[in-house]
Structures are given as structure tokens and as C-alpha cells.
Short mmCIF file of C-alpha atoms and ligand atoms in Angstrom, two decimals:
data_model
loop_
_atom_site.label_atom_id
_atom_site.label_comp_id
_atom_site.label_asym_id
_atom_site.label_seq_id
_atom_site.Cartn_x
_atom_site.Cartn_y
_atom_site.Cartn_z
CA UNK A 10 328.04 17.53 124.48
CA UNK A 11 329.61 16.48 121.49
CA UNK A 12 326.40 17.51 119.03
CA UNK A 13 327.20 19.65 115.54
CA UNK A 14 325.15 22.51 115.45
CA UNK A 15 323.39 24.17 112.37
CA UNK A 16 326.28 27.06 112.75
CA UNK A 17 328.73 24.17 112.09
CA UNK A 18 326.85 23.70 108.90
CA UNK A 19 326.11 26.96 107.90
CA UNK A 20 330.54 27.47 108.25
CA UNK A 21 330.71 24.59 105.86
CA UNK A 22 328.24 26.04 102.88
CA UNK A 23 325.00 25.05 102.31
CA UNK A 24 323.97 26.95 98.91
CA UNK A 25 322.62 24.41 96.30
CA UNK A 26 322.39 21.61 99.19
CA UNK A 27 319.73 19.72 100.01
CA UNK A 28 318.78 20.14 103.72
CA UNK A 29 316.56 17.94 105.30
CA UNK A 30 315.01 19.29 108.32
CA UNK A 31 312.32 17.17 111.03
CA UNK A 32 310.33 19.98 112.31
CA UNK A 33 307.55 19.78 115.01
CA UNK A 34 304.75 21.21 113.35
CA UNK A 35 302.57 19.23 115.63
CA UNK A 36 300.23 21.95 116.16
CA UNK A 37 296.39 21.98 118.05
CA UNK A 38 293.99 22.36 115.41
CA UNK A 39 289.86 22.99 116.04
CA UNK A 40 287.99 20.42 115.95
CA UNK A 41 285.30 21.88 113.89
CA UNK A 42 287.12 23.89 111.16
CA UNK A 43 290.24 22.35 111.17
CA UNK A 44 291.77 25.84 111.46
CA UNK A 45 295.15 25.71 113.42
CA UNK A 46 294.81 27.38 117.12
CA UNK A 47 298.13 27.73 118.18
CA UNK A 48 301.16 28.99 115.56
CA UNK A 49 304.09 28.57 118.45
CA UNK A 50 305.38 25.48 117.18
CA UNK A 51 305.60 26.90 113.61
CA UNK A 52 306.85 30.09 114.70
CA UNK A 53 309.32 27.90 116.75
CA UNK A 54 311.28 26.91 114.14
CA UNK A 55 311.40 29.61 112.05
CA UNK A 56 314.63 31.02 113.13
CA UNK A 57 316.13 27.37 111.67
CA UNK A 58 314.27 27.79 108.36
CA UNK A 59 315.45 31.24 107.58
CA UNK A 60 319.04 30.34 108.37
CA UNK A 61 318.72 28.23 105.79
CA UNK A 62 316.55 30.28 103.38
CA UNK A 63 319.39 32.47 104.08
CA UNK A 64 322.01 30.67 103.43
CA UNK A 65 320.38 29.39 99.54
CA UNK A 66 320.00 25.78 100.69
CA UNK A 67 317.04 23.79 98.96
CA UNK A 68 315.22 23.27 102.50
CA UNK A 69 313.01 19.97 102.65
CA UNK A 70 310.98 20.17 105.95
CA UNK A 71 309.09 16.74 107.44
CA UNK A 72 306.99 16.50 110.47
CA UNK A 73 304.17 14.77 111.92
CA UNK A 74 300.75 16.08 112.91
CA UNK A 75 298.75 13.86 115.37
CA UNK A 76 298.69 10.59 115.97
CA UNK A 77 297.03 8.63 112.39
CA UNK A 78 297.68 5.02 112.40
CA UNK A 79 300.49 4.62 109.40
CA UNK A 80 298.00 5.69 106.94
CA UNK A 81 297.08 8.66 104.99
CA UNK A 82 294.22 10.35 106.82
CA UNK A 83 292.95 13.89 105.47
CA UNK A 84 292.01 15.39 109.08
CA UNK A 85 296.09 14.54 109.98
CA UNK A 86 297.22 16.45 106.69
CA UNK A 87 300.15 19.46 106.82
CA UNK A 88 298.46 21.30 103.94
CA UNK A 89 297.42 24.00 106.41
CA UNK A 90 300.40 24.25 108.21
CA UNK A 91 302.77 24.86 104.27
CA UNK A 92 299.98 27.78 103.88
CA UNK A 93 300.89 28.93 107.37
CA UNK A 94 304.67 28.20 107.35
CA UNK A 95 304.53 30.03 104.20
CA UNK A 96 302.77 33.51 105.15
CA UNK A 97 305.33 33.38 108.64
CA UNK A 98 308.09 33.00 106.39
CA UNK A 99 306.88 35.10 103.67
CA UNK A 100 307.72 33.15 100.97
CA UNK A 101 305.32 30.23 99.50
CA UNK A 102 305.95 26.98 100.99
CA UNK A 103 305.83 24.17 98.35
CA UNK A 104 303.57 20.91 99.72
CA UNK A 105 304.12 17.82 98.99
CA UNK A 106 300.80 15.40 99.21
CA UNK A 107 302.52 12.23 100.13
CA UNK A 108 305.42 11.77 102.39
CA UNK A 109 307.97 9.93 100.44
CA UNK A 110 306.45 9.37 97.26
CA UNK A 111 306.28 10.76 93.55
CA UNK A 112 305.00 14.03 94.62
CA UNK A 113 307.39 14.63 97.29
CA UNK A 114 310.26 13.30 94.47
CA UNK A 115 308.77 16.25 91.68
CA UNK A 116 308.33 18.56 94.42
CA UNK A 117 312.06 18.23 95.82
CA UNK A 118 313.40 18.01 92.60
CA UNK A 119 312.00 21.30 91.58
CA UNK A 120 313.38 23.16 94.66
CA UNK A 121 315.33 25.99 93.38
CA UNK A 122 318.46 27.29 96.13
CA UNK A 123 316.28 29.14 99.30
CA UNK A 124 313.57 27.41 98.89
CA UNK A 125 311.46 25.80 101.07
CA UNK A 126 309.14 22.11 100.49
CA UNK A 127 307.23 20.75 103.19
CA UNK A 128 306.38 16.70 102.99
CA UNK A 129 302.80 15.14 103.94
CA UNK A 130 302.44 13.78 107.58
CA UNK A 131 305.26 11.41 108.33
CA UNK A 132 303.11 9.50 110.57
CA UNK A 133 300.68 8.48 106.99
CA UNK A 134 303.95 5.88 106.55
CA UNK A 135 303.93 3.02 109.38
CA UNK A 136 307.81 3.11 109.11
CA UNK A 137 307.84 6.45 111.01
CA UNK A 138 306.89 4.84 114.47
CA UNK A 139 307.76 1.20 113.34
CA UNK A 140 309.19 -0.86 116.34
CA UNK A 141 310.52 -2.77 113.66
CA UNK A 142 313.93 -1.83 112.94
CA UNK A 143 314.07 -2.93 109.62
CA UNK A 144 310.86 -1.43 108.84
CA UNK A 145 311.64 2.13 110.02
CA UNK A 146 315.19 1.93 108.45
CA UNK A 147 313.26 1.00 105.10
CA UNK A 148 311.73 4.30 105.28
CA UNK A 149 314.51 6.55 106.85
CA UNK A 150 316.37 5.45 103.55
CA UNK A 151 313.74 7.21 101.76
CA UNK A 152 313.62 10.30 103.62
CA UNK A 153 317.67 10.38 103.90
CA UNK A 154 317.42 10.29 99.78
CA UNK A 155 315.78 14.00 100.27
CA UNK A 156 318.94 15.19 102.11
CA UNK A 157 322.47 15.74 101.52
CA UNK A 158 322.49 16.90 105.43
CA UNK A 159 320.35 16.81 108.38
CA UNK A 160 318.70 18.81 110.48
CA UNK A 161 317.28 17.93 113.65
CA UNK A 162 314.67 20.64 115.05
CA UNK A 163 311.52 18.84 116.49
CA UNK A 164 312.57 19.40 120.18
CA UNK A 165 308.79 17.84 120.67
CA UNK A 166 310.09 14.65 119.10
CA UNK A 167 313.51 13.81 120.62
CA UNK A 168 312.02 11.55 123.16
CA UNK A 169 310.45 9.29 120.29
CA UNK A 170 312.47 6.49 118.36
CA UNK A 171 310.72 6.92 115.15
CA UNK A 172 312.45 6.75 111.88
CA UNK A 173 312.73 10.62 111.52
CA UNK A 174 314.02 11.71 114.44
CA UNK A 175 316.55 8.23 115.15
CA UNK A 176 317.43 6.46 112.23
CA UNK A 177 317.88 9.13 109.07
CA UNK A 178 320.73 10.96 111.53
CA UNK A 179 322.05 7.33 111.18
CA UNK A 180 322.26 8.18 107.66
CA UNK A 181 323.28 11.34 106.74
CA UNK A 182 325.53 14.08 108.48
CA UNK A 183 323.38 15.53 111.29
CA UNK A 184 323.39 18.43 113.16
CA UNK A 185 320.94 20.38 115.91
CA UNK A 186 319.04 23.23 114.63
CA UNK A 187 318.37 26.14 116.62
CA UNK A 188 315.63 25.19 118.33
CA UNK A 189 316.55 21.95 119.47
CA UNK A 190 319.90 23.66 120.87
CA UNK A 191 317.99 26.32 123.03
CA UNK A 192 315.75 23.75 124.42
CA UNK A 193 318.90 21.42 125.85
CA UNK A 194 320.54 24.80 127.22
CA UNK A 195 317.45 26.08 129.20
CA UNK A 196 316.53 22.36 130.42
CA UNK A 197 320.15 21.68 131.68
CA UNK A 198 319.77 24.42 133.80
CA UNK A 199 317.01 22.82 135.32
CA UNK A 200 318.99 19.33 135.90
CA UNK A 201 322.45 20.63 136.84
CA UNK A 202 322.20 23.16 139.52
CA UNK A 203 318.91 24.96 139.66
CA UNK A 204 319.01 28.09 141.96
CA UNK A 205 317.06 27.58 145.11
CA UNK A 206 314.32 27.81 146.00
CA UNK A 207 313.42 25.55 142.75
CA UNK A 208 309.80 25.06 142.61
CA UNK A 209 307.34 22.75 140.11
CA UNK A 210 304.28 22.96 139.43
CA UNK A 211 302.34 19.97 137.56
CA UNK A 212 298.95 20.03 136.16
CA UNK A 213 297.43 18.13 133.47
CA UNK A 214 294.67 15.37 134.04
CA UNK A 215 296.81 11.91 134.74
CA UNK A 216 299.43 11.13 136.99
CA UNK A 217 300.12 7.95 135.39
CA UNK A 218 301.97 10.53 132.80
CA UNK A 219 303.43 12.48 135.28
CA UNK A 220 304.38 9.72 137.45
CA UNK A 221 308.33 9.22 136.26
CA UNK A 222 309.05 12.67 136.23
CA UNK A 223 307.69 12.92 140.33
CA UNK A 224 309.57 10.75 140.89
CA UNK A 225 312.57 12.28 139.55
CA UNK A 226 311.81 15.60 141.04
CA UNK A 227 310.81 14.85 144.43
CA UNK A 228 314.63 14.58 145.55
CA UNK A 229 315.63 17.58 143.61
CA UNK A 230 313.11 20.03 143.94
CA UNK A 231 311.89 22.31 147.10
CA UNK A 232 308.35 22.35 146.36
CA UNK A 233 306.22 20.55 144.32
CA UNK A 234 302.83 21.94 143.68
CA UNK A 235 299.90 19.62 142.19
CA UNK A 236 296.94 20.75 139.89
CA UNK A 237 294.90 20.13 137.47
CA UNK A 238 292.91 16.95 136.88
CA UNK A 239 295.27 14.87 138.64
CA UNK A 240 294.90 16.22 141.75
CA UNK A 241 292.16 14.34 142.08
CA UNK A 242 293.56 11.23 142.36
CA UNK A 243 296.28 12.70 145.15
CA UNK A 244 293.27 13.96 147.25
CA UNK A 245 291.74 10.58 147.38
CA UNK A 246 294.30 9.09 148.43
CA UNK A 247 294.29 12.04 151.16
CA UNK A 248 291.11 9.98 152.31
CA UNK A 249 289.05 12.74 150.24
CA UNK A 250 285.90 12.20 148.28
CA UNK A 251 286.26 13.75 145.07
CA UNK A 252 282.52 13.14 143.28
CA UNK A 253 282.68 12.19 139.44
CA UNK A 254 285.96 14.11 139.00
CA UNK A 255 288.58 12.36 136.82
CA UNK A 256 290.04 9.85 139.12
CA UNK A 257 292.82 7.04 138.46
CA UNK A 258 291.69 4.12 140.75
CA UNK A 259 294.55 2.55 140.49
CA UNK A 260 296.85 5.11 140.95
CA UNK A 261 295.59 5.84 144.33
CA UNK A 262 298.05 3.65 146.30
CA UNK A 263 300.79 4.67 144.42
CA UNK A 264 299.66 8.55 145.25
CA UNK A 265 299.66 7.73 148.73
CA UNK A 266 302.84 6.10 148.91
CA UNK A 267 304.62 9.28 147.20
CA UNK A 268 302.40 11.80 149.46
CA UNK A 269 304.61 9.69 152.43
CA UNK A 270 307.63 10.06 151.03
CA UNK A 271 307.63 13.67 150.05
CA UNK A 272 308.26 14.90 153.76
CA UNK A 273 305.66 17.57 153.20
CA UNK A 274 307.15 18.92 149.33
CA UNK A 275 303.89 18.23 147.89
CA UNK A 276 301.44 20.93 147.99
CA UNK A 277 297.86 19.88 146.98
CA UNK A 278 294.51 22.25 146.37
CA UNK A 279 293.04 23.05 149.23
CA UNK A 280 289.75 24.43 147.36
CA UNK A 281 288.19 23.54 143.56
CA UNK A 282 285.70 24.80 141.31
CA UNK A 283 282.62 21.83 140.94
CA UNK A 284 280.41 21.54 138.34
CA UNK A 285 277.24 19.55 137.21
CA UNK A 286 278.83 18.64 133.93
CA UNK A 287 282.23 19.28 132.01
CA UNK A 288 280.44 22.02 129.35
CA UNK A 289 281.29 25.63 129.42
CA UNK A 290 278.06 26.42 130.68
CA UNK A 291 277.60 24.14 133.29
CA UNK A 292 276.36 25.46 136.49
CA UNK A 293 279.12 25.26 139.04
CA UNK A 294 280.64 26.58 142.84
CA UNK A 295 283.82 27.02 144.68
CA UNK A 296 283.89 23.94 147.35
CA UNK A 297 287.00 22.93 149.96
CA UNK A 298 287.89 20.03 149.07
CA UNK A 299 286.74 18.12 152.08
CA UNK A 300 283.16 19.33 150.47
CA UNK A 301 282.93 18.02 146.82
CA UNK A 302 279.40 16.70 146.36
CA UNK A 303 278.87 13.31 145.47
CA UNK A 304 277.41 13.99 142.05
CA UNK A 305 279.81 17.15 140.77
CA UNK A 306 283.29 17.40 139.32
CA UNK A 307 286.24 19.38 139.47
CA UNK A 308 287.01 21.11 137.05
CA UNK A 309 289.38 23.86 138.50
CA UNK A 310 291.60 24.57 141.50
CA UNK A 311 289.87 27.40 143.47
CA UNK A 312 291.02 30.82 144.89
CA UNK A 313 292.29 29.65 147.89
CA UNK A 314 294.57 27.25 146.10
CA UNK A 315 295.88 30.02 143.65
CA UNK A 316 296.38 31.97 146.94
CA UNK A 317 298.70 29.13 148.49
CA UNK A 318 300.42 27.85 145.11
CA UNK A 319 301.43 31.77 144.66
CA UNK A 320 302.58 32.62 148.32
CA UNK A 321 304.84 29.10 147.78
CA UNK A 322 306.14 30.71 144.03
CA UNK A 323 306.98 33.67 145.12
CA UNK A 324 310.39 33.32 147.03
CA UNK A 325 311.25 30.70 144.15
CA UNK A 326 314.27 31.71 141.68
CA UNK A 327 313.62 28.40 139.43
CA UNK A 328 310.38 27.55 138.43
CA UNK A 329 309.34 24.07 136.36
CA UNK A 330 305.62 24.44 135.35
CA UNK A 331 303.91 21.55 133.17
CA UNK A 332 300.09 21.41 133.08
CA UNK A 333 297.19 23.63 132.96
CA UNK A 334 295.52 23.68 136.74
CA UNK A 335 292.19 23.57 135.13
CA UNK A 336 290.03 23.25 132.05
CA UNK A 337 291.26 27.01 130.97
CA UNK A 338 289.90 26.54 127.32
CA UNK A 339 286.59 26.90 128.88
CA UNK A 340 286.38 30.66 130.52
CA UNK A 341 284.50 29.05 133.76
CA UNK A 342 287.20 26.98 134.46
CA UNK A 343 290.31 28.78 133.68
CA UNK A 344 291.21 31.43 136.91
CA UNK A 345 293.14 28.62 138.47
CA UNK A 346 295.65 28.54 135.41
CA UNK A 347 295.37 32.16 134.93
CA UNK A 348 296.60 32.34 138.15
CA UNK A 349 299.56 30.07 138.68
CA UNK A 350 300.55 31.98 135.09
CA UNK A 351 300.62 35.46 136.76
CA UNK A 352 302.31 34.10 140.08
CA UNK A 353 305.35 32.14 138.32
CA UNK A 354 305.53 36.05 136.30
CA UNK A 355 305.42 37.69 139.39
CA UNK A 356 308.35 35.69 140.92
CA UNK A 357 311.66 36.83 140.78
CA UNK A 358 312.74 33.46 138.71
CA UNK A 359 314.30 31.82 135.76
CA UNK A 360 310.55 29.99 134.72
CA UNK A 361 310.21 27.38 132.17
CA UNK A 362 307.06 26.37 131.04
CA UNK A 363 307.32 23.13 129.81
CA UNK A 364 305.27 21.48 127.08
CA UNK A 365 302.40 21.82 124.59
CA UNK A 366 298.80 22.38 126.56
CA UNK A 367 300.72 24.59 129.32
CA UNK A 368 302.30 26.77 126.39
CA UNK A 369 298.96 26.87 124.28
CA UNK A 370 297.25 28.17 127.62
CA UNK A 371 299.47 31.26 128.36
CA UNK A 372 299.06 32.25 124.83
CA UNK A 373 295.39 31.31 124.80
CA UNK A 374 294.95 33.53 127.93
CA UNK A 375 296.91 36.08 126.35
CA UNK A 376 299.17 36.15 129.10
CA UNK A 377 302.67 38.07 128.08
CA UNK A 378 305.20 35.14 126.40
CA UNK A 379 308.04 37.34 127.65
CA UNK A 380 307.60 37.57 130.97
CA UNK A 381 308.52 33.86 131.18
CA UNK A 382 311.77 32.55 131.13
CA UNK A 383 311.65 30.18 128.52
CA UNK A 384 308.40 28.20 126.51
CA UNK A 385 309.24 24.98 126.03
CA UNK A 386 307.55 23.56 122.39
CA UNK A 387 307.94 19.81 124.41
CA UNK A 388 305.65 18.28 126.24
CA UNK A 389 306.67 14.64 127.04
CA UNK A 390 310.00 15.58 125.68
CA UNK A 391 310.46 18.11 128.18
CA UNK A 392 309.13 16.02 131.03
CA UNK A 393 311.52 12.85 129.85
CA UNK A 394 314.63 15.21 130.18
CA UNK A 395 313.98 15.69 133.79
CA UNK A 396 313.84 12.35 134.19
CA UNK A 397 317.08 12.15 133.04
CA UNK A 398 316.18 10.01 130.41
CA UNK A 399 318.33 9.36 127.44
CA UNK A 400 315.90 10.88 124.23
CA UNK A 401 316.47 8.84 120.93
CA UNK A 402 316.61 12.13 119.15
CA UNK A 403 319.31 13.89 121.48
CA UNK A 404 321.65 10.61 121.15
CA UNK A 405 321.12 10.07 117.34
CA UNK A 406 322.58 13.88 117.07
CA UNK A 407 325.59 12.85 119.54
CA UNK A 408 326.50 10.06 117.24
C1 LIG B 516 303.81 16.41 121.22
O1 LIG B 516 302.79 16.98 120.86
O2 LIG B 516 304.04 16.15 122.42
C2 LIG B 516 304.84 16.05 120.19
O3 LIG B 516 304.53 16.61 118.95
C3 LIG B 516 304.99 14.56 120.12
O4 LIG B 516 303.78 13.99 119.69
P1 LIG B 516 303.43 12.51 120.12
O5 LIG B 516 303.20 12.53 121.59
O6 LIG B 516 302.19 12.14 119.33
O7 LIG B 516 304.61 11.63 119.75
MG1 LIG B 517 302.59 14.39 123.46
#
């Protein structure tokens, strides 16, 4: 791999320089308050930042924060995450209310060496996801004029062409922070030789996201185990009825076809947790799945199934796992997850946990981070580098 890394650029001085670094500070925020429930991806990139605190560069940081529509939108704003990037760092983070405009100008200007300015939500500018080349270069122009280098460490958003993460590497000379790095290391592992037996597990409620990545997997891995709301889907086409649980119609056929094919890899749930409604206090049981009534909906894989998935984890030495097995934010629903969790730390393994939801749920279970091999902060980005994709952000860097 042919990719400068941020100790390339540290070697070469950065004191008085102008680093521009695309961060993933993409984090879950509630719904209600707006207060942000999971810190990992700002921790995340912290080692990065305080290289380059370190080091007396003037460090501008961009990232995006949901998905608004090219168009400031208050509930998308990165004011809370400055005031949080700011007490993790311990050192005020200067915001920026607009993205590329006079504010962000002032407030870049006024960086003195070590510190740190964060911009407004890339995603407020419709050049950031553009499919318009022109468009998107317009703005990675603007951006670039921030930076006398580059920094790449939004592991979360290498798999998207946006202006960011593509075309302002085009630009200006690039390298891969820290994070970014760690996450290609830990992931290759996974693609080149993983030590048998290698076992995935995949949660999450639609296959049709999954779908490329089982693909990939099926002829590579040893087991592949199947949660979450998508499991649904897999146990209809099992001939199953499955009530009012989420179910992909047409996605049915295509689960049958790969339930053929896998020669017997796939492992499905062999009991779930029903309920009357999807609410945390919804009345609900523990049915096989040859018994879901007609009128309930899973909502968690059931003891039996944690029993199975763990006895098939246990002799693994590489472990994949992407997707909570239930709806664990709700305390009703959430053994199934808790489970897998404790099983993939029980096995003697190199574990990756791969992707946003599956990373906010061991922390939100307060499971130990540690006893896992590795947390991935990407979700689809993670996913797409099994595939063996090539990720706009990775090649930009190679360039
Ligand atoms: C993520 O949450 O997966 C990353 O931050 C990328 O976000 P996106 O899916 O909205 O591009
Ligand atoms: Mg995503």
C-alpha cells in the first residue's frame, strides 16, 4: 500500500501549518434532547488530533453529521460535538457556523499554532455528496483553501465519493491519519488469511444491505450466523411464518437461493422473542420459530438461539460481527445481543466488531470494549471492505 501516513507528515514539520483533517464525527444523538449518546467516534480520532495539537499545527477539522439534504439544518449541526471534542481534548474547540463560508474564513484565520477549529456539517453544502463532478470539485476547492495538507481520518466515510473524502486529497498533499491506518490493518486481516475457524455474525434489520457482503463471505468464511431483523426474511424463505415482523418480500427468493448455496454455513434462529407491538413495554414471549403468531413480531433472537450462535463461536479464532441480534436499546429486547457480545468475548479469537449500531450496543450494554479485538467506527465502510470493494476514500489516499 503505497498511502503516506500522518507519521510521514509529522517527520516533515507541521508547526504553523494548516492541517485539514475529515473526521467522522457522525455520532447517534437522542432524539428528544439532542444530547449525543455515543462519544466513540469522537474519542476515535482523538489520537490524530493530539498528534497534531502536539506537533503546533493550526488543525481545521470537517465532518458530517446525518444525512440533511445540502442545506443548513439546525437538528444536523456539529455545535455539540466542538463542545464535546473540546472537553475530550481539553482544550476549547473553536466552531465554525457555516461550512465554507465567512465564519469558517475568520475562524481559520484566527487559529493560533495547536489549535483546533471545527467547520459546520459538510453535508449543509450539496457539493459534499454532489454526483456532479464539477459541482463537488467547486466545493473541495473551498475546503482545500483551509489546508496546506490533508488528513484523511473518517474511516466511516472512505466508502463514500463525496467531495471531502475524494476530491480535496485530489488537491492537496494527503496522508492517512491514525485512525484510518488501524482500521485497514485490522480489516486486512480479515480479507487475507483469517485464522480458522473464521466465523460472522450479521444482524441488523435488512438484508438488502447486507446482501453484497454475503455474498462475499459465503466462500470465505466457516460459519455464518444470521440475526437480527433480517432473519426474518431468511426464515420465510425457510417456508416459516414470521407474523408482522420486518420482512423484505422481495428479498425472499433471493434468501432462498443463498440458503441453497451455502452448503449448510448459514446458521439461522431457531427461537425469537414476539411481541404485540415494537414499544419497550410491549407485552411479549419466547416462541420457536415454527410458532410466531400471526399477529406478533420479532423483536429478538431467543435463548435457544444465543445457545447455538455461542456453541458455533466458541472454537472460532476470527470473528466478523456486524449487527445487533435484536432491538437491544430497548431492555426487553436486548439478551439476544447481550449474548452473542459475551460469546464472541468468551472465544479464544481475534473479534472485530464492525460498524456503528453494533459498536454503540456493546458500549450501550456496558459490555467491556477491551475484551474485543478491535471496534470498528465503520459501518458500511467496514462491510464494503469485505466485499473487496475499492472505497473512494482509501484510493484518493493511494494517489
Ligand atoms: C456512518 O454512519 O455509517 C458513516 O458516518 C457514513 O454515514 P452515511 O451512511 O450517511 O454516509
Ligand atoms: Mg451508514
Amino acid at each position: 500500500m503505497s498511502i503516506r501516513t500522518l507519521d510521514d507528515l509529522l517527520a516533515e514539520g507541521v508547526a504553523g501549518r494548516r492541517v485539514l483533517v475529515r473526521a467522522d464525527l457522525n455520532v447517534p444523538l437522542d432524539k428528544q434532547s439532542g444530547a449525543i449518546t455515543d462519544d466513540g467516534r469522537i474519542r476515535a480520532v482523538l489520537p490524530t488530533l493530539g498528534a497534531l495539537v502536539g506537533a503546533g499545527a493550526k488543525v481545521v477539522v470537517c465532518s458530517h453529521l446525518g444525512r440533511p439534504k445540502g442545506a443548513p439544518d439546525p437538528q444536523f449541526s456539529l455545535g455539540p460535538v466542538a463542545g464535546r471534542l473540546g472537553e475530550l481534548l481539553g482544550a476549547p474547540v473553536h466552531f465554525a457556523t457555516d461550512t465554507v463560508g465567512d465564519s469558517a474564513r475568520s475562524t481559520v484565520a484566527d487559529l493560533a499554532d495547536g489549535q483546533v477549529a471545527l467547520l459546520e456539517n459538510l453535508r449543509f453544502n450539496a457539493g459534499e455528496t454532489s454526483k456532479d463532478e464539477a459541482e463537488r470539485g467547486a466545493f473541495a476547492d473551498q475546503l482545500a483553501a483551509f489546508g496546506d495538507a490533508y488528513v484523511d481520518d473518517a474511516f466511516g466515510a472512505v466508502h463514500r465519493k463525496h467531495a471531502s473524502v475524494f476530491d480535496v486529497p485530489a488537491r492537496l498533499p494527503h496522508v492517512a491519519g491514525r485512525l484510518v491506518l488501524r482500521e485497514v490493518e485490522v480489516l486486512s486481516k480479515l480479507t487475507s488469511e483469517p485464522e480458522r475457524p473464521y466465523v460472522v455474525v450479521l444482524g441488523g434489520s435488512k438484508v438488502s444491505d447486507k446482501l453484497a457482503v454475503i455474498e462475499a463471505l459465503l466462500p470465505t468464511v466457516d460459519r455464518l450466523l444470521i440475526g437480527g431483523g433480517m432473519c426474518f426474511t431468511f426464515l420465510k424463505a425457510q417456508g416459516l411464518e414470521v407474523g408482522t415482523s420486518l420482512l423484505e418480500k422481495d428479498m425472499v427468493e433471493t434468501c432462498r437461493n443463498l440458503l441453497e448455496r451455502a452448503n449448510g454455513k448459514i446458521l439461522l434462529p431457531v427461537d425469537v422473542v414476539v411481541a404485540d407491538a415494537f414499544a419497550p413495554d410491549a407485552a411479549h414471549d419466547t416462541v420457536p420459530v415454527d410458532g410466531i403468531p400471526s399477529h406478533r413480531l420479532g423483536l429478538d433472537v431467543g435463548p435457544e438461539t444465543v445457545a447455538g450462535f455461542s456453541a458455533a463461536l466458541s472454537p472460532a479464532k476470527t470473528i466478523f460481527w456486524n449487527g445487533p441480534m435484536g432491538v437491544f436499546e430497548m431492555p426487553a429486547f436486548a439478551a439476544g445481543t447481550r449474548g452473542i457480545a459475551e460469546a464472541i468475548t468468551k472465544a479464544d479469537a481475534f473479534s472485530v466488531v464492525g460498524g456503528g449500531d453494533s459498536a454503540a450496543a456493546v458500549r450501550a450494554l456496558g459490555l467491556d470494549e477491551t475484551s474485543f479485538g478491535h471496534i470498528s467506527t465503520g459501518g458500511g465502510a467496514s462491510l464494503e471492505y469485505l466485499e473487496g470493494k475499492t472505497l473512494p476514500g482509501i484510493a484518493a489516499l493511494e494517489n
